PDB file of C-alpha atoms in Angstrom:
ATOM      1  CA  UNK A 286      16.920 -88.234 -36.820  1.00 36.00           C
ATOM      2  CA  UNK A 287      16.912 -85.781 -39.685  1.00 41.00           C
ATOM      3  CA  UNK A 288      19.407 -85.681 -42.391  1.00 41.00           C
ATOM      4  CA  UNK A 289      22.654 -84.153 -41.928  1.00 45.00           C
ATOM      5  CA  UNK A 290      22.592 -80.177 -42.219  1.00 53.00           C
ATOM      6  CA  UNK A 291      23.368 -78.455 -45.471  1.00 64.00           C
ATOM      7  CA  UNK A 292      26.859 -76.392 -44.450  1.00 68.00           C
ATOM      8  CA  UNK A 293      26.138 -73.971 -47.260  1.00 74.00           C
ATOM      9  CA  UNK A 294      22.896 -72.860 -45.486  1.00 72.00           C
ATOM     10  CA  UNK A 295      24.298 -72.743 -41.967  1.00 68.00           C
ATOM     11  CA  UNK A 296      24.216 -68.962 -41.634  1.00 76.00           C
ATOM     12  CA  UNK A 297      20.600 -68.743 -42.704  1.00 81.00           C
ATOM     13  CA  UNK A 298      17.864 -68.063 -40.196  1.00 83.00           C
ATOM     14  CA  UNK A 299      15.226 -70.730 -39.605  1.00 87.00           C
ATOM     15  CA  UNK A 300      11.703 -69.843 -40.588  1.00 89.00           C
ATOM     16  CA  UNK A 301      10.165 -68.145 -37.511  1.00 92.00           C
ATOM     17  CA  UNK A 302       6.652 -68.955 -38.401  1.00 93.00           C
ATOM     18  CA  UNK A 303       7.394 -72.557 -38.753  1.00 92.00           C
ATOM     19  CA  UNK A 304       9.583 -72.490 -35.243  1.00 94.00           C
ATOM     20  CA  UNK A 305       6.368 -70.593 -33.608  1.00 95.00           C
ATOM     21  CA  UNK A 306       4.092 -73.559 -34.835  1.00 96.00           C
ATOM     22  CA  UNK A 307       6.360 -76.252 -33.701  1.00 95.00           C
ATOM     23  CA  UNK A 308       7.086 -74.619 -30.428  1.00 95.00           C
ATOM     24  CA  UNK A 309       3.251 -74.278 -29.759  1.00 96.00           C
ATOM     25  CA  UNK A 310       2.815 -78.087 -30.476  1.00 97.00           C
ATOM     26  CA  UNK A 311       5.773 -79.113 -28.265  1.00 96.00           C
ATOM     27  CA  UNK A 312       4.615 -76.898 -25.419  1.00 97.00           C
ATOM     28  CA  UNK A 313       1.185 -78.521 -25.484  1.00 97.00           C
ATOM     29  CA  UNK A 314       3.129 -82.097 -25.219  1.00 98.00           C
ATOM     30  CA  UNK A 315       5.658 -80.815 -22.706  1.00 97.00           C
ATOM     31  CA  UNK A 316       4.075 -82.279 -19.568  1.00 97.00           C
ATOM     32  CA  UNK A 317       4.461 -85.849 -21.050  1.00 98.00           C
ATOM     33  CA  UNK A 318       7.822 -85.548 -22.837  1.00 98.00           C
ATOM     34  CA  UNK A 319      11.390 -84.701 -22.675  1.00 98.00           C
ATOM     35  CA  UNK A 320      12.880 -82.702 -25.486  1.00 98.00           C
ATOM     36  CA  UNK A 321      16.005 -83.828 -27.357  1.00 96.00           C
ATOM     37  CA  UNK A 322      18.079 -82.763 -30.098  1.00 92.00           C
ATOM     38  CA  UNK A 323      18.070 -79.180 -31.605  1.00 91.00           C
ATOM     39  CA  UNK A 324      15.011 -78.104 -29.631  1.00 95.00           C
ATOM     40  CA  UNK A 325      16.711 -79.120 -26.217  1.00 96.00           C
ATOM     41  CA  UNK A 326      19.572 -76.977 -27.080  1.00 95.00           C
ATOM     42  CA  UNK A 327      17.105 -74.132 -28.045  1.00 94.00           C
ATOM     43  CA  UNK A 328      15.648 -74.297 -24.418  1.00 97.00           C
ATOM     44  CA  UNK A 329      19.140 -74.610 -22.880  1.00 97.00           C
ATOM     45  CA  UNK A 330      20.515 -71.531 -24.829  1.00 95.00           C
ATOM     46  CA  UNK A 331      19.765 -68.049 -23.769  1.00 95.00           C
ATOM     47  CA  UNK A 332      17.477 -65.813 -26.030  1.00 93.00           C
ATOM     48  CA  UNK A 333      19.159 -65.953 -29.485  1.00 90.00           C
ATOM     49  CA  UNK A 334      18.580 -65.312 -33.340  1.00 88.00           C
ATOM     50  CA  UNK A 335      17.472 -68.568 -34.875  1.00 88.00           C
ATOM     51  CA  UNK A 336      20.252 -69.474 -37.203  1.00 84.00           C
ATOM     52  CA  UNK A 337      20.728 -72.791 -38.616  1.00 83.00           C
ATOM     53  CA  UNK A 338      24.258 -73.025 -37.481  1.00 83.00           C
ATOM     54  CA  UNK A 339      23.401 -72.938 -33.888  1.00 86.00           C
ATOM     55  CA  UNK A 340      21.084 -76.144 -33.637  1.00 82.00           C
ATOM     56  CA  UNK A 341      18.612 -78.092 -35.781  1.00 81.00           C
ATOM     57  CA  UNK A 342      15.042 -77.278 -35.937  1.00 81.00           C
ATOM     58  CA  UNK A 343      13.853 -79.571 -38.831  1.00 85.00           C
ATOM     59  CA  UNK A 344      11.852 -81.697 -36.413  1.00 91.00           C
ATOM     60  CA  UNK A 345      11.155 -82.156 -32.931  1.00 94.00           C
ATOM     61  CA  UNK A 346      12.794 -84.997 -31.205  1.00 94.00           C
ATOM     62  CA  UNK A 347      11.324 -86.089 -27.922  1.00 96.00           C
ATOM     63  CA  UNK A 348      11.294 -88.950 -25.594  1.00 97.00           C
ATOM     64  CA  UNK A 349       8.635 -90.492 -23.567  1.00 98.00           C
ATOM     65  CA  UNK A 350       8.479 -92.802 -20.739  1.00 98.00           C
ATOM     66  CA  UNK A 351       7.147 -96.165 -21.922  1.00 97.00           C
ATOM     67  CA  UNK A 352       4.356 -96.175 -19.429  1.00 97.00           C
ATOM     68  CA  UNK A 353       3.134 -92.689 -20.748  1.00 98.00           C
ATOM     69  CA  UNK A 354       3.285 -93.551 -24.375  1.00 97.00           C
ATOM     70  CA  UNK A 355      -0.221 -94.553 -24.684  1.00 97.00           C
ATOM     71  CA  UNK A 356      -1.197 -91.156 -23.138  1.00 98.00           C
ATOM     72  CA  UNK A 357       1.035 -89.327 -25.605  1.00 98.00           C
ATOM     73  CA  UNK A 358      -0.469 -91.195 -28.631  1.00 98.00           C
ATOM     74  CA  UNK A 359      -3.696 -90.249 -27.414  1.00 98.00           C
ATOM     75  CA  UNK A 360      -2.878 -86.488 -27.180  1.00 98.00           C
ATOM     76  CA  UNK A 361      -1.002 -86.660 -30.421  1.00 98.00           C
ATOM     77  CA  UNK A 362      -4.240 -88.091 -32.023  1.00 98.00           C
ATOM     78  CA  UNK A 363      -6.405 -85.382 -30.436  1.00 98.00           C
ATOM     79  CA  UNK A 364      -4.087 -82.487 -31.887  1.00 98.00           C
ATOM     80  CA  UNK A 365      -4.219 -83.913 -35.316  1.00 98.00           C
ATOM     81  CA  UNK A 366      -1.078 -85.798 -35.611  1.00 98.00           C
ATOM     82  CA  UNK A 367      -0.855 -89.036 -37.624  1.00 97.00           C
ATOM     83  CA  UNK A 368       1.812 -91.765 -37.745  1.00 95.00           C
ATOM     84  CA  UNK A 369       4.345 -91.087 -40.538  1.00 94.00           C
ATOM     85  CA  UNK A 370       6.810 -93.858 -41.702  1.00 87.00           C
ATOM     86  CA  UNK A 371      10.603 -93.228 -41.876  1.00 81.00           C
ATOM     87  CA  UNK A 372      13.498 -95.154 -42.756  1.00 73.00           C
ATOM     88  CA  UNK A 373      14.266 -95.901 -39.057  1.00 70.00           C
ATOM     89  CA  UNK A 374      11.088 -97.920 -38.719  1.00 69.00           C
ATOM     90  CA  UNK A 375      12.577-101.246 -39.780  1.00 65.00           C
ATOM     91  CA  UNK A 376      15.602-100.746 -37.356  1.00 66.00           C
ATOM     92  CA  UNK A 377      14.033 -99.586 -34.167  1.00 71.00           C
ATOM     93  CA  UNK A 378      11.347-100.852 -31.809  1.00 74.00           C
ATOM     94  CA  UNK A 379      11.206 -97.658 -29.808  1.00 90.00           C
ATOM     95  CA  UNK A 380      11.086 -94.911 -32.460  1.00 91.00           C
ATOM     96  CA  UNK A 381       7.861 -93.535 -34.037  1.00 94.00           C
ATOM     97  CA  UNK A 382       7.508 -90.551 -36.249  1.00 95.00           C
ATOM     98  CA  UNK A 383       4.371 -88.481 -36.140  1.00 97.00           C
ATOM     99  CA  UNK A 384       3.312 -85.437 -38.429  1.00 97.00           C
ATOM    100  CA  UNK A 385       0.931 -82.994 -39.163  1.00 97.00           C
ATOM    101  CA  UNK A 386       0.192 -79.727 -41.128  1.00 96.00           C
ATOM    102  CA  UNK A 387      -0.686 -76.597 -39.076  1.00 94.00           C
ATOM    103  CA  UNK A 388      -0.992 -73.211 -40.579  1.00 93.00           C
ATOM    104  CA  UNK A 389       0.882 -74.401 -43.865  1.00 91.00           C
ATOM    105  CA  UNK A 390       3.776 -75.789 -41.976  1.00 93.00           C
ATOM    106  CA  UNK A 391       4.676 -79.384 -41.520  1.00 95.00           C
ATOM    107  CA  UNK A 392       5.509 -80.433 -37.784  1.00 97.00           C
ATOM    108  CA  UNK A 393       7.408 -83.692 -37.444  1.00 95.00           C
ATOM    109  CA  UNK A 394       8.063 -85.245 -34.283  1.00 97.00           C
ATOM    110  CA  UNK A 395      10.430 -88.011 -33.750  1.00 94.00           C
ATOM    111  CA  UNK A 396       9.271 -89.844 -30.567  1.00 95.00           C
ATOM    112  CA  UNK A 397      11.628 -92.216 -28.670  1.00 94.00           C
ATOM    113  CA  UNK A 398      10.136 -94.567 -25.977  1.00 95.00           C
ATOM    114  CA  UNK A 399      12.481 -95.059 -23.276  1.00 95.00           C
ATOM    115  CA  UNK A 400      13.537 -93.304 -19.978  1.00 97.00           C
ATOM    116  CA  UNK A 401      16.317 -90.522 -20.291  1.00 97.00           C
ATOM    117  CA  UNK A 402      17.947 -88.455 -17.559  1.00 98.00           C
ATOM    118  CA  UNK A 403      16.532 -84.894 -17.800  1.00 98.00           C
ATOM    119  CA  UNK A 404      16.776 -81.522 -16.582  1.00 98.00           C
ATOM    120  CA  UNK A 405      14.555 -78.380 -16.607  1.00 97.00           C
ATOM    121  CA  UNK A 406      15.467 -75.669 -19.002  1.00 97.00           C
ATOM    122  CA  UNK A 407      13.408 -72.734 -20.443  1.00 94.00           C
ATOM    123  CA  UNK A 408      10.328 -74.179 -18.897  1.00 95.00           C
ATOM    124  CA  UNK A 409      10.590 -77.643 -20.275  1.00 97.00           C
ATOM    125  CA  UNK A 410      12.172 -80.916 -19.551  1.00 98.00           C
ATOM    126  CA  UNK A 411      15.244 -81.650 -21.659  1.00 98.00           C
ATOM    127  CA  UNK A 412      17.586 -84.373 -22.017  1.00 98.00           C
ATOM    128  CA  UNK A 413      20.474 -83.851 -19.475  1.00 98.00           C
ATOM    129  CA  UNK A 414      23.330 -82.242 -21.633  1.00 97.00           C
ATOM    130  CA  UNK A 415      25.931 -85.019 -21.324  1.00 97.00           C
ATOM    131  CA  UNK A 416      23.422 -87.533 -22.194  1.00 96.00           C
ATOM    132  CA  UNK A 417      22.107 -85.519 -25.072  1.00 95.00           C
ATOM    133  CA  UNK A 418      25.650 -85.427 -26.468  1.00 94.00           C
ATOM    134  CA  UNK A 419      26.146 -89.330 -26.430  1.00 93.00           C
ATOM    135  CA  UNK A 420      23.211 -89.340 -28.786  1.00 90.00           C
ATOM    136  CA  UNK A 421      24.997 -87.746 -31.709  1.00 82.00           C
ATOM    137  CA  UNK A 422      26.148 -90.224 -34.315  1.00 71.00           C
ATOM    138  CA  UNK A 423      23.191 -92.511 -33.320  1.00 65.00           C
ATOM    139  CA  UNK A 424      19.916 -90.816 -32.783  1.00 68.00           C
ATOM    140  CA  UNK A 425      20.972 -87.355 -33.801  1.00 67.00           C
ATOM    141  CA  UNK A 426      22.903 -86.464 -36.798  1.00 64.00           C
ATOM    142  CA  UNK A 427      23.743 -82.749 -36.628  1.00 64.00           C
ATOM    143  CA  UNK A 428      26.840 -83.074 -34.352  1.00 63.00           C
ATOM    144  CA  UNK A 429      28.792 -80.146 -35.920  1.00 72.00           C
ATOM    145  CA  UNK A 430      26.106 -77.434 -34.868  1.00 84.00           C
ATOM    146  CA  UNK A 431      27.381 -74.562 -32.757  1.00 89.00           C
ATOM    147  CA  UNK A 432      25.384 -75.747 -29.574  1.00 90.00           C
ATOM    148  CA  UNK A 433      26.657 -79.380 -29.700  1.00 91.00           C
ATOM    149  CA  UNK A 434      30.458 -78.162 -30.165  1.00 91.00           C
ATOM    150  CA  UNK A 435      30.051 -75.585 -27.475  1.00 93.00           C
ATOM    151  CA  UNK A 436      28.387 -78.062 -25.032  1.00 94.00           C
ATOM    152  CA  UNK A 437      31.232 -80.519 -25.654  1.00 94.00           C
ATOM    153  CA  UNK A 438      33.692 -77.989 -24.733  1.00 95.00           C
ATOM    154  CA  UNK A 439      31.929 -76.741 -21.819  1.00 96.00           C
ATOM    155  CA  UNK A 440      31.496 -80.110 -20.219  1.00 96.00           C
ATOM    156  CA  UNK A 441      35.082 -81.033 -20.810  1.00 96.00           C
ATOM    157  CA  UNK A 442      36.053 -77.840 -18.679  1.00 97.00           C
ATOM    158  CA  UNK A 443      33.590 -78.941 -16.054  1.00 97.00           C
ATOM    159  CA  UNK A 444      31.013 -76.222 -16.790  1.00 97.00           C
ATOM    160  CA  UNK A 445      27.294 -76.799 -17.148  1.00 96.00           C
ATOM    161  CA  UNK A 446      26.139 -75.477 -20.716  1.00 97.00           C
ATOM    162  CA  UNK A 447      22.575 -74.548 -19.674  1.00 97.00           C
ATOM    163  CA  UNK A 448      22.144 -70.783 -20.104  1.00 97.00           C
ATOM    164  CA  UNK A 449      25.540 -70.313 -21.495  1.00 96.00           C
ATOM    165  CA  UNK A 450      25.840 -67.739 -24.384  1.00 94.00           C
ATOM    166  CA  UNK A 451      28.495 -70.172 -26.088  1.00 94.00           C
ATOM    167  CA  UNK A 452      25.677 -72.397 -27.072  1.00 94.00           C
ATOM    168  CA  UNK A 453      24.544 -69.660 -29.487  1.00 92.00           C
ATOM    169  CA  UNK A 454      27.797 -67.742 -30.345  1.00 92.00           C
ATOM    170  CA  UNK A 455      29.266 -67.905 -33.613  1.00 83.00           C
ATOM    171  CA  UNK A 456      32.528 -69.732 -33.816  1.00 75.00           C
ATOM    172  CA  UNK A 457      35.477 -67.177 -34.653  1.00 70.00           C
TER     173      UNK A 457
END
């Protein structure tokens, strides 16, 4: 639920140390959650250079089944995360933000408590691509990234986007 991407910075690489730290945290949480947003596209794509134009890594968006939420909160607490307020708290009863600093980087988790259809990609559970696309304009804001645009086109052609190079190929 981050702010829209700055188009002037779209061709810049993401900070690889920050991504490494965030990925370590999300892998620790992976048994309990389903990834959404930029991290879901990241795992659906083949190995690639981490450019901001491809997908959003400002935070980690994830879903947890309502019955597993207490277990997730316990794990987050054990890993040093704390509840962080956001502008979305007043409008949602199923959204929680958690944050922590690790190795000098801030890791922000946007947690949505609800069931979503999921698939396996890159060793983690991600929101099923067509469902994930339906979240843009509501839950997720960066709907003009390469991965989102490519996935829309692929699905419209009846092609499964998982593993496709189009998710991380610069537009011509």
